[in-house]
mmCIF file of C-alpha atoms in Angstrom:
data_model
loop_
_atom_site.group_PDB
_atom_site.id
_atom_site.type_symbol
_atom_site.label_atom_id
_atom_site.label_comp_id
_atom_site.label_asym_id
_atom_site.label_seq_id
_atom_site.Cartn_x
_atom_site.Cartn_y
_atom_site.Cartn_z
ATOM 1 C CA MET A 1 47.798 203.728 155.777
ATOM 2 C CA ARG A 2 51.488 203.354 155.047
ATOM 3 C CA ALA A 3 51.280 200.899 152.139
ATOM 4 C CA CYS A 4 48.962 199.698 149.395
ATOM 5 C CA VAL A 5 49.403 196.056 148.412
ATOM 6 C CA PHE A 6 47.707 194.678 145.316
ATOM 7 C CA ASP A 7 46.676 191.293 144.068
ATOM 8 C CA ALA A 8 47.916 190.935 140.481
ATOM 9 C CA TYR A 9 45.581 188.930 138.247
ATOM 10 C CA GLY A 10 42.146 190.475 137.892
ATOM 11 C CA THR A 11 43.136 193.459 140.030
ATOM 12 C CA LEU A 12 46.041 195.089 138.181
ATOM 13 C CA PHE A 13 46.255 192.778 135.170
ATOM 14 C CA ASP A 14 43.292 191.802 133.004
ATOM 15 C CA PHE A 15 43.493 188.002 132.768
ATOM 16 C CA ALA A 16 40.905 188.098 129.957
ATOM 17 C CA SER A 17 43.310 189.966 127.684
ATOM 18 C CA ALA A 18 45.225 186.810 126.703
ATOM 19 C CA ALA A 19 42.156 185.143 125.202
ATOM 20 C CA ARG A 20 40.937 188.472 123.824
ATOM 21 C CA ARG A 21 44.056 188.722 121.680
ATOM 22 C CA CYS A 22 43.262 185.274 120.255
ATOM 23 C CA ARG A 23 39.729 185.998 119.139
ATOM 24 C CA ASP A 24 40.769 185.257 115.583
ATOM 25 C CA ALA A 25 41.228 181.624 116.643
ATOM 26 C CA LEU A 26 38.678 181.410 119.454
ATOM 27 C CA GLY A 27 35.703 183.140 117.872
ATOM 28 C CA ASP A 28 32.572 182.780 119.972
ATOM 29 C CA SER A 29 34.468 180.622 122.498
ATOM 30 C CA PHE A 30 36.460 183.611 123.754
ATOM 31 C CA ASP A 31 34.297 184.315 126.817
ATOM 32 C CA LYS A 32 33.811 180.648 127.679
ATOM 33 C CA LEU A 33 37.537 179.989 127.599
ATOM 34 C CA THR A 34 38.335 183.043 129.720
ATOM 35 C CA THR A 35 35.820 182.024 132.385
ATOM 36 C CA LEU A 36 36.679 178.327 132.521
ATOM 37 C CA TRP A 37 40.439 178.910 132.431
ATOM 38 C CA ARG A 38 40.240 181.294 135.373
ATOM 39 C CA GLU A 39 37.922 179.043 137.373
ATOM 40 C CA LYS A 40 40.147 175.991 136.957
ATOM 41 C CA GLN A 41 43.302 178.008 137.631
ATOM 42 C CA LEU A 42 41.980 179.051 141.042
ATOM 43 C CA GLN A 43 40.500 175.639 141.787
ATOM 44 C CA TYR A 44 43.829 173.970 141.155
ATOM 45 C CA THR A 45 45.597 176.297 143.616
ATOM 46 C CA TRP A 46 43.097 175.444 146.340
ATOM 47 C CA LEU A 47 42.987 171.730 145.575
ATOM 48 C CA ARG A 48 46.767 171.415 145.448
ATOM 49 C CA ALA A 49 47.026 173.270 148.750
ATOM 50 C CA ALA A 50 44.460 170.935 150.335
ATOM 51 C CA GLN A 51 46.346 167.898 149.027
ATOM 52 C CA GLY A 52 49.752 169.224 150.042
ATOM 53 C CA HIS A 53 51.028 168.968 146.449
ATOM 54 C CA HIS A 54 52.247 172.456 145.592
ATOM 55 C CA ALA A 55 53.136 173.323 142.004
ATOM 56 C CA ASP A 56 53.982 176.843 140.900
ATOM 57 C CA PHE A 57 51.441 179.109 139.241
ATOM 58 C CA TRP A 58 52.919 178.693 135.780
ATOM 59 C CA GLN A 59 52.249 174.953 135.890
ATOM 60 C CA VAL A 60 48.815 175.477 137.440
ATOM 61 C CA THR A 61 47.941 178.015 134.736
ATOM 62 C CA GLY A 62 49.030 175.586 132.014
ATOM 63 C CA ASP A 63 47.130 172.677 133.553
ATOM 64 C CA ALA A 64 43.996 174.812 133.807
ATOM 65 C CA LEU A 65 44.359 175.870 130.190
ATOM 66 C CA ASP A 66 44.788 172.267 129.034
ATOM 67 C CA PHE A 67 41.596 171.293 130.865
ATOM 68 C CA SER A 68 39.715 174.241 129.367
ATOM 69 C CA LEU A 69 40.865 173.690 125.788
ATOM 70 C CA GLU A 70 39.941 170.013 125.980
ATOM 71 C CA THR A 71 36.553 170.759 127.552
ATOM 72 C CA LEU A 72 35.704 173.300 124.863
ATOM 73 C CA MET A 73 37.195 171.101 122.125
ATOM 74 C CA LEU A 74 39.627 173.784 120.979
ATOM 75 C CA ASP A 75 42.530 171.985 119.386
ATOM 76 C CA GLN A 76 43.992 174.453 116.886
ATOM 77 C CA GLN A 77 47.682 173.918 116.421
ATOM 78 C CA GLY A 78 49.799 176.366 118.390
ATOM 79 C CA LEU A 79 46.859 177.878 120.293
ATOM 80 C CA ARG A 80 47.961 176.631 123.677
ATOM 81 C CA ASP A 81 51.488 178.010 123.325
ATOM 82 C CA ARG A 82 50.155 181.316 122.049
ATOM 83 C CA LEU A 83 47.799 181.739 125.002
ATOM 84 C CA MET A 84 50.467 180.869 127.555
ATOM 85 C CA GLU A 85 52.895 183.311 126.008
ATOM 86 C CA LEU A 86 50.268 186.053 126.072
ATOM 87 C CA TYR A 87 49.630 185.393 129.763
ATOM 88 C CA LEU A 88 53.098 186.769 130.422
ATOM 89 C CA THR A 89 52.175 190.153 128.937
ATOM 90 C CA LEU A 90 48.616 190.748 130.106
ATOM 91 C CA ASP A 91 47.106 194.199 129.723
ATOM 92 C CA THR A 92 46.676 196.330 132.828
ATOM 93 C CA PHE A 93 43.310 197.884 133.546
ATOM 94 C CA PRO A 94 43.110 201.481 132.238
ATOM 95 C CA GLU A 95 43.385 203.239 135.603
ATOM 96 C CA VAL A 96 46.329 201.284 137.019
ATOM 97 C CA GLN A 97 49.259 203.544 136.102
ATOM 98 C CA SER A 98 47.497 206.713 137.216
ATOM 99 C CA VAL A 99 46.493 205.193 140.548
ATOM 100 C CA LEU A 100 49.988 203.910 141.303
ATOM 101 C CA LYS A 101 51.451 207.327 140.494
ATOM 102 C CA GLN A 102 49.038 209.012 142.901
ATOM 103 C CA LEU A 103 49.877 206.577 145.682
ATOM 104 C CA LYS A 104 53.610 207.058 145.195
ATOM 105 C CA ALA A 105 53.205 210.841 145.128
ATOM 106 C CA ALA A 106 51.437 210.581 148.493
ATOM 107 C CA GLY A 107 54.417 208.737 149.959
ATOM 108 C CA LEU A 108 52.761 205.337 150.271
ATOM 109 C CA LYS A 109 54.677 202.134 149.668
ATOM 110 C CA THR A 110 53.223 200.018 146.874
ATOM 111 C CA ALA A 111 53.567 196.294 146.256
ATOM 112 C CA ILE A 112 52.110 193.279 144.519
ATOM 113 C CA LEU A 113 51.265 190.131 146.494
ATOM 114 C CA SER A 114 50.332 187.388 144.074
ATOM 115 C CA ASN A 115 50.008 183.678 143.401
ATOM 116 C CA GLY A 116 52.111 184.267 140.282
ATOM 117 C CA THR A 117 55.677 183.040 140.028
ATOM 118 C CA PRO A 118 58.500 185.593 140.205
ATOM 119 C CA ALA A 119 59.154 185.135 136.481
ATOM 120 C CA MET A 120 55.483 185.622 135.558
ATOM 121 C CA LEU A 121 55.178 188.733 137.674
ATOM 122 C CA ASP A 122 58.459 190.191 136.456
ATOM 123 C CA SER A 123 57.321 189.793 132.862
ATOM 124 C CA ALA A 124 53.893 191.305 133.472
ATOM 125 C CA VAL A 125 55.222 194.248 135.499
ATOM 126 C CA LYS A 126 57.942 195.140 133.017
ATOM 127 C CA ASN A 127 55.623 194.800 130.015
ATOM 128 C CA ALA A 128 53.158 197.152 131.726
ATOM 129 C CA ARG A 129 55.989 199.572 132.598
ATOM 130 C CA ILE A 130 54.932 199.848 136.222
ATOM 131 C CA ASP A 131 58.132 198.471 137.770
ATOM 132 C CA SER A 132 59.270 201.967 138.810
ATOM 133 C CA LEU A 133 55.933 202.472 140.612
ATOM 134 C CA LEU A 134 56.305 199.437 142.882
ATOM 135 C CA ASP A 135 58.445 199.009 145.970
ATOM 136 C CA ALA A 136 58.096 195.216 146.001
ATOM 137 C CA VAL A 137 56.720 192.371 143.914
ATOM 138 C CA LEU A 138 55.989 189.426 146.198
ATOM 139 C CA SER A 139 55.217 185.887 145.069
ATOM 140 C CA VAL A 140 53.694 183.091 147.115
ATOM 141 C CA GLU A 141 56.625 180.962 145.991
ATOM 142 C CA GLU A 142 58.579 182.537 148.856
ATOM 143 C CA VAL A 143 56.386 180.623 151.311
ATOM 144 C CA GLY A 144 55.390 177.699 149.059
ATOM 145 C CA VAL A 145 51.638 177.936 149.551
ATOM 146 C CA TYR A 146 48.793 179.752 147.819
ATOM 147 C CA LYS A 147 46.326 182.324 149.032
ATOM 148 C CA PRO A 148 44.274 182.406 151.191
ATOM 149 C CA ASP A 149 46.823 180.830 153.553
ATOM 150 C CA PRO A 150 47.698 183.429 156.248
ATOM 151 C CA ARG A 151 51.414 182.880 155.560
ATOM 152 C CA VAL A 152 50.963 184.669 152.241
ATOM 153 C CA TYR A 153 49.599 187.835 153.837
ATOM 154 C CA GLN A 154 52.284 187.653 156.521
ATOM 155 C CA LEU A 155 54.833 187.776 153.704
ATOM 156 C CA ALA A 156 53.768 191.338 152.883
ATOM 157 C CA VAL A 157 54.018 192.374 156.532
ATOM 158 C CA ASP A 158 57.501 190.897 156.851
ATOM 159 C CA GLN A 159 58.866 192.191 153.556
ATOM 160 C CA LEU A 160 57.502 195.719 153.905
ATOM 161 C CA GLY A 161 58.150 195.978 157.633
ATOM 162 C CA ILE A 162 54.685 197.462 158.176
ATOM 163 C CA PRO A 163 51.964 196.104 160.515
ATOM 164 C CA ALA A 164 48.958 194.503 158.836
ATOM 165 C CA SER A 165 46.671 197.199 160.272
ATOM 166 C CA GLN A 166 48.605 199.869 158.344
ATOM 167 C CA ILE A 167 48.431 198.048 155.006
ATOM 168 C CA SER A 168 45.591 198.593 152.558
ATOM 169 C CA PHE A 169 45.149 195.396 150.532
ATOM 170 C CA GLN A 170 43.349 195.499 147.184
ATOM 171 C CA SER A 171 41.954 192.474 145.374
ATOM 172 C CA SER A 172 39.257 191.838 142.789
ATOM 173 C CA ASN A 173 38.703 188.360 144.242
ATOM 174 C CA GLY A 174 36.145 188.272 147.025
ATOM 175 C CA TRP A 175 37.686 185.259 148.758
ATOM 176 C CA ASP A 176 41.094 187.004 148.717
ATOM 177 C CA ALA A 177 39.669 190.247 150.079
ATOM 178 C CA TYR A 178 37.871 188.478 152.917
ATOM 179 C CA ALA A 179 40.960 186.426 153.798
ATOM 180 C CA ALA A 180 43.180 189.509 153.963
ATOM 181 C CA SER A 181 40.590 191.207 156.175
ATOM 182 C CA SER A 182 40.475 188.207 158.482
ATOM 183 C CA PHE A 183 44.275 188.346 158.667
ATOM 184 C CA GLY A 184 44.100 191.925 159.932
ATOM 185 C CA MET A 185 44.750 194.116 156.906
ATOM 186 C CA LYS A 186 42.546 197.006 155.861
ATOM 187 C CA VAL A 187 40.903 195.838 152.661
ATOM 188 C CA VAL A 188 39.506 197.498 149.575
ATOM 189 C CA TRP A 189 37.599 194.955 147.517
ATOM 190 C CA CYS A 190 37.817 196.031 143.872
ATOM 191 C CA ASN A 191 34.715 194.172 142.812
ATOM 192 C CA ARG A 192 35.166 194.523 139.052
ATOM 193 C CA TYR A 193 33.126 191.422 138.317
ATOM 194 C CA ARG A 194 30.118 192.215 140.530
ATOM 195 C CA GLN A 195 30.522 189.191 142.733
ATOM 196 C CA ARG A 196 28.164 188.471 145.608
ATOM 197 C CA LYS A 197 29.382 189.014 149.145
ATOM 198 C CA GLU A 198 31.208 186.008 150.545
ATOM 199 C CA ARG A 199 30.114 184.016 153.593
ATOM 200 C CA LEU A 200 33.624 183.811 154.972
ATOM 201 C CA PRO A 201 35.599 185.200 157.931
ATOM 202 C CA GLY A 202 36.579 188.831 157.482
ATOM 203 C CA ASN A 203 34.794 191.842 156.065
ATOM 204 C CA PRO A 204 36.326 194.230 153.502
ATOM 205 C CA ASP A 205 36.410 197.840 154.676
ATOM 206 C CA HIS A 206 35.472 199.261 151.278
ATOM 207 C CA GLU A 207 33.980 197.932 148.043
ATOM 208 C CA ILE A 208 34.716 199.735 144.774
ATOM 209 C CA GLU A 209 34.233 198.984 141.081
ATOM 210 C CA THR A 210 37.629 200.130 139.811
ATOM 211 C CA LEU A 211 40.913 201.146 141.404
ATOM 212 C CA ALA A 212 40.296 204.733 140.324
ATOM 213 C CA GLU A 213 38.426 205.190 143.607
ATOM 214 C CA LEU A 214 41.352 203.995 145.748
ATOM 215 C CA PRO A 215 43.404 207.216 146.139
ATOM 216 C CA ARG A 216 40.436 208.981 147.704
ATOM 217 C CA ILE A 217 39.927 206.140 150.189
ATOM 218 C CA VAL A 218 43.548 206.076 151.356
ATOM 219 C CA GLY A 219 43.899 209.859 151.351
ATOM 220 C CA ALA A 220 46.201 210.063 148.330
ATOM 221 C CA ALA A 221 43.998 211.893 145.823
ATOM 222 C CA ARG A 222 44.752 215.327 147.235
ATOM 223 C CA GLN A 223 48.463 214.910 146.507
ATOM 224 C CA MET A 224 48.039 215.201 142.725
#
């Protein structure tokens, strides 16, 4: 492997952390909002792609939040703005910095390949202080279509100048992992959420529970 490319939301960044920081306002609705917001966010990317009506991930995220707040009857003043602002500074998962450091020490290129807009990703990466550990931060906005369109995965190949077969792609989303595998990348499915195996083209090469296991898989652990 010459490069490790990561999905952002759910893989490096904990999308639940925005709602978690609003538990004072959300109370027992915290988990329900997190789940519904994420489900609608992804649904809107797929539905917009199918309809040919692309909108960037910031708009999609806001639309999904509006649907979720209305569904759960959460109408506290200022809550929507607070949640959207927090989405720009999501927490990383505990192992992320250590893993990226190990990969860089082993001489591997590292990158993000995400549905997020450039502005969203820039904010999240800088807030997490991992910008120096990444060689590239790639947004689907460069091709104007969402995952799992093959043009998204081709973006990583083109930008890094590395064949798909020499890229290890990591995602916590099963559908994303299977799509990248079908495209021709080596895939490590970081199955944080204990999803069932997908019935889709492709087959991830490895399945792990956290990214802490990744350096061993790509031969980087021995470099530390």
